[in-house]
Amino acid sequence: MLRNYKIIIINGPPGVGKSTTAELLTQSSQNSVCIRGDDIKHWIVNRNSEELTKGLTYINGGTCCRNYVKAGYELIIFEYVFTKKVDVERFIENCGMKESCFLFTLIAPLSIIKQREALRPNRKRLGKAIDIAYDEIINNKSDLGTFIDTEFLSPQEVCELIHMKCFPKA
């Protein structure tokens, strides 16, 4: 039998604070794991055929989360960019744990996100990819869980909001 567990999906455009938030959240549990979608995305070395399955980061991310739940982890954080409902559905379908999944989308004004992204060390600049992800997320807001505006919140305050939603006091 599976113990009590939570899978928290941290979504948002590049540079909004997903990685920082995910790292802080994992510290709130003794048995936690943080899965970065970017790491999974980089498993693919070459892709030269349009016939190959698309959305593998969501599919594999969900599968990884399911495996960590089965292994007994209490808190699994998955952070990546989900821009539309089909992304969320692919993840949930492969996770198989819909009732214990919480989706949070971090957002801030685009200008703030671009400033933050420009300050990230050792990262390739994403340029227009930020604009595209931001626009898609805003256009699909109703399908992307609970939105948290991070403009005036510290990463710790963002974590506290998420923690209150996922672990309400009885």
Short mmCIF file of C-alpha atoms in Angstrom, two decimals:
data_model
loop_
_atom_site.label_atom_id
_atom_site.label_comp_id
_atom_site.label_asym_id
_atom_site.label_seq_id
_atom_site.Cartn_x
_atom_site.Cartn_y
_atom_site.Cartn_z
CA MET A 1 0.00 0.00 0.00
CA LEU A 2 1.27 3.47 -0.89
CA ARG A 3 1.95 5.92 1.90
CA ASN A 4 0.56 9.43 1.93
CA TYR A 5 2.29 11.37 -0.83
CA LYS A 6 1.98 14.52 -2.91
CA ILE A 7 3.14 15.29 -6.42
CA ILE A 8 3.57 19.01 -6.95
CA ILE A 9 4.01 20.32 -10.46
CA ILE A 10 5.75 23.69 -10.64
CA ASN A 11 4.98 25.31 -13.96
CA GLY A 12 5.75 28.67 -15.53
CA PRO A 13 7.74 30.36 -18.24
CA PRO A 14 11.55 30.20 -18.19
CA GLY A 15 13.03 32.54 -15.60
CA VAL A 16 9.99 32.81 -13.34
CA GLY A 17 11.56 30.90 -10.43
CA LYS A 18 10.48 27.28 -10.91
CA SER A 19 13.85 25.73 -10.04
CA THR A 20 14.37 27.82 -6.93
CA THR A 21 10.83 27.11 -5.73
CA ALA A 22 11.16 23.40 -6.43
CA GLU A 23 14.44 23.15 -4.51
CA LEU A 24 12.96 24.94 -1.49
CA LEU A 25 9.82 22.79 -1.52
CA THR A 26 11.80 19.56 -1.48
CA GLN A 27 13.39 20.66 1.78
CA SER A 28 10.01 20.44 3.54
CA SER A 29 9.95 16.63 3.55
CA GLN A 30 12.35 13.94 4.73
CA ASN A 31 11.74 11.80 1.66
CA SER A 32 11.50 14.09 -1.33
CA VAL A 33 12.71 14.27 -4.90
CA CYS A 34 12.95 17.13 -7.38
CA ILE A 35 12.63 16.20 -11.03
CA ARG A 36 13.62 18.85 -13.54
CA GLY A 37 11.91 18.52 -16.88
CA ASP A 38 14.87 20.18 -18.60
CA ASP A 39 17.05 17.27 -17.49
CA ILE A 40 14.62 14.78 -19.03
CA LYS A 41 14.37 16.87 -22.21
CA HIS A 42 18.14 16.59 -22.62
CA TRP A 43 18.02 12.78 -22.62
CA ILE A 44 17.22 13.08 -26.33
CA VAL A 45 20.50 13.54 -28.17
CA ASN A 46 19.27 13.50 -31.78
CA ARG A 47 15.81 13.73 -33.23
CA ASN A 48 15.54 13.74 -36.99
CA SER A 49 12.12 12.22 -37.61
CA GLU A 50 8.71 13.84 -37.31
CA GLU A 51 7.28 10.35 -36.83
CA LEU A 52 8.71 10.03 -33.31
CA THR A 53 6.41 10.54 -30.33
CA LYS A 54 6.17 14.15 -29.18
CA GLY A 55 5.73 15.33 -25.60
CA LEU A 56 8.16 12.79 -24.15
CA THR A 57 9.31 15.12 -21.38
CA TYR A 58 5.75 15.16 -20.00
CA ILE A 59 5.30 11.43 -20.55
CA ASN A 60 8.63 10.48 -18.97
CA GLY A 61 8.20 13.04 -16.20
CA GLY A 62 4.90 11.51 -15.19
CA THR A 63 6.40 8.03 -15.31
CA CYS A 64 9.34 9.09 -13.13
CA CYS A 65 6.96 10.60 -10.57
CA ARG A 66 4.92 7.39 -10.47
CA ASN A 67 8.10 5.37 -9.86
CA TYR A 68 9.19 7.60 -6.97
CA VAL A 69 5.74 7.27 -5.38
CA LYS A 70 5.99 3.48 -5.67
CA ALA A 71 9.44 3.65 -4.08
CA GLY A 72 7.92 5.35 -1.02
CA TYR A 73 8.80 9.01 -1.49
CA GLU A 74 6.35 11.38 0.21
CA LEU A 75 6.95 14.49 -1.86
CA ILE A 76 7.75 14.57 -5.54
CA ILE A 77 8.30 17.92 -7.21
CA PHE A 78 8.28 18.13 -11.00
CA GLU A 79 9.29 21.47 -12.50
CA TYR A 80 8.96 22.26 -16.17
CA VAL A 81 7.07 24.44 -18.65
CA PHE A 82 3.48 23.32 -19.31
CA THR A 83 1.87 25.66 -21.85
CA LYS A 84 -1.38 23.84 -22.64
CA LYS A 85 -3.87 21.30 -21.36
CA VAL A 86 -2.50 18.45 -23.51
CA ASP A 87 0.87 18.82 -21.73
CA VAL A 88 -0.80 18.40 -18.34
CA GLU A 89 -2.89 15.47 -19.60
CA ARG A 90 0.19 13.63 -20.92
CA PHE A 91 1.92 14.05 -17.58
CA ILE A 92 -1.09 13.00 -15.47
CA GLU A 93 -1.89 10.00 -17.69
CA ASN A 94 1.63 8.63 -17.25
CA CYS A 95 1.84 9.59 -13.61
CA GLY A 96 -1.39 7.76 -12.83
CA MET A 97 -1.74 9.69 -9.58
CA LYS A 98 -4.22 12.44 -10.51
CA GLU A 99 -5.84 12.62 -7.08
CA SER A 100 -2.53 13.51 -5.43
CA CYS A 101 -1.21 15.93 -8.08
CA PHE A 102 -1.17 19.67 -7.52
CA LEU A 103 -0.39 22.03 -10.40
CA PHE A 104 0.93 25.52 -9.69
CA THR A 105 1.84 28.00 -12.39
CA LEU A 106 4.24 30.72 -11.36
CA ILE A 107 3.84 33.98 -13.27
CA ALA A 108 5.11 37.55 -13.18
CA PRO A 109 5.10 40.41 -15.67
CA LEU A 110 7.03 39.44 -18.80
CA SER A 111 9.57 42.23 -18.28
CA ILE A 112 10.41 40.88 -14.80
CA ILE A 113 10.75 37.33 -16.10
CA LYS A 114 13.14 38.50 -18.83
CA GLN A 115 15.25 40.35 -16.25
CA ARG A 116 15.42 37.27 -14.03
CA GLU A 117 16.26 34.99 -16.97
CA ALA A 118 19.10 37.28 -18.05
CA LEU A 119 20.66 36.99 -14.57
CA ARG A 120 20.73 33.19 -14.44
CA PRO A 121 24.35 32.04 -14.43
CA ASN A 122 25.68 29.36 -16.78
CA ARG A 123 22.48 29.20 -18.82
CA LYS A 124 21.96 29.67 -22.52
CA ARG A 125 19.72 32.69 -23.13
CA LEU A 126 16.29 31.66 -24.32
CA GLY A 127 15.24 34.84 -26.13
CA LYS A 128 11.91 34.48 -27.98
CA ALA A 129 11.20 31.13 -26.30
CA ILE A 130 10.28 33.11 -23.18
CA ASP A 131 7.76 35.24 -25.08
CA ILE A 132 6.21 32.19 -26.74
CA ALA A 133 5.89 30.23 -23.48
CA TYR A 134 4.54 33.27 -21.62
CA ASP A 135 1.87 33.98 -24.26
CA GLU A 136 0.76 30.33 -24.42
CA ILE A 137 0.54 30.07 -20.63
CA ILE A 138 -1.53 33.26 -20.38
CA ASN A 139 -3.81 32.13 -23.23
CA ASN A 140 -4.37 28.74 -21.57
CA LYS A 141 -4.61 29.99 -18.00
CA SER A 142 -7.82 28.08 -17.20
CA ASP A 143 -6.10 24.73 -17.91
CA LEU A 144 -2.91 25.29 -15.92
CA GLY A 145 -3.84 24.97 -12.26
CA THR A 146 -3.40 27.57 -9.54
CA PHE A 147 -1.56 30.71 -10.62
CA ILE A 148 0.82 32.44 -8.24
CA ASP A 149 2.13 35.89 -9.11
CA THR A 150 5.78 35.92 -8.03
CA GLU A 151 6.52 39.57 -8.81
CA PHE A 152 6.50 40.74 -5.20
CA LEU A 153 7.00 37.41 -3.43
CA SER A 154 10.23 35.83 -2.30
CA PRO A 155 10.80 32.19 -3.26
CA GLN A 156 10.16 31.27 0.39
CA GLU A 157 6.78 33.07 0.33
CA VAL A 158 5.84 31.22 -2.86
CA CYS A 159 6.71 27.94 -1.15
CA GLU A 160 4.60 28.86 1.87
CA LEU A 161 1.57 29.50 -0.38
CA ILE A 162 2.04 26.17 -2.14
CA HIS A 163 2.55 24.37 1.14
CA MET A 164 -0.69 25.83 2.58
CA LYS A 165 -2.65 24.58 -0.46
CA CYS A 166 -1.11 21.10 -0.49
CA PHE A 167 -0.81 20.47 3.25
CA PRO A 168 -3.75 22.25 4.92
CA LYS A 169 -3.80 22.15 8.70
CA ALA A 170 -6.56 19.98 10.08
#
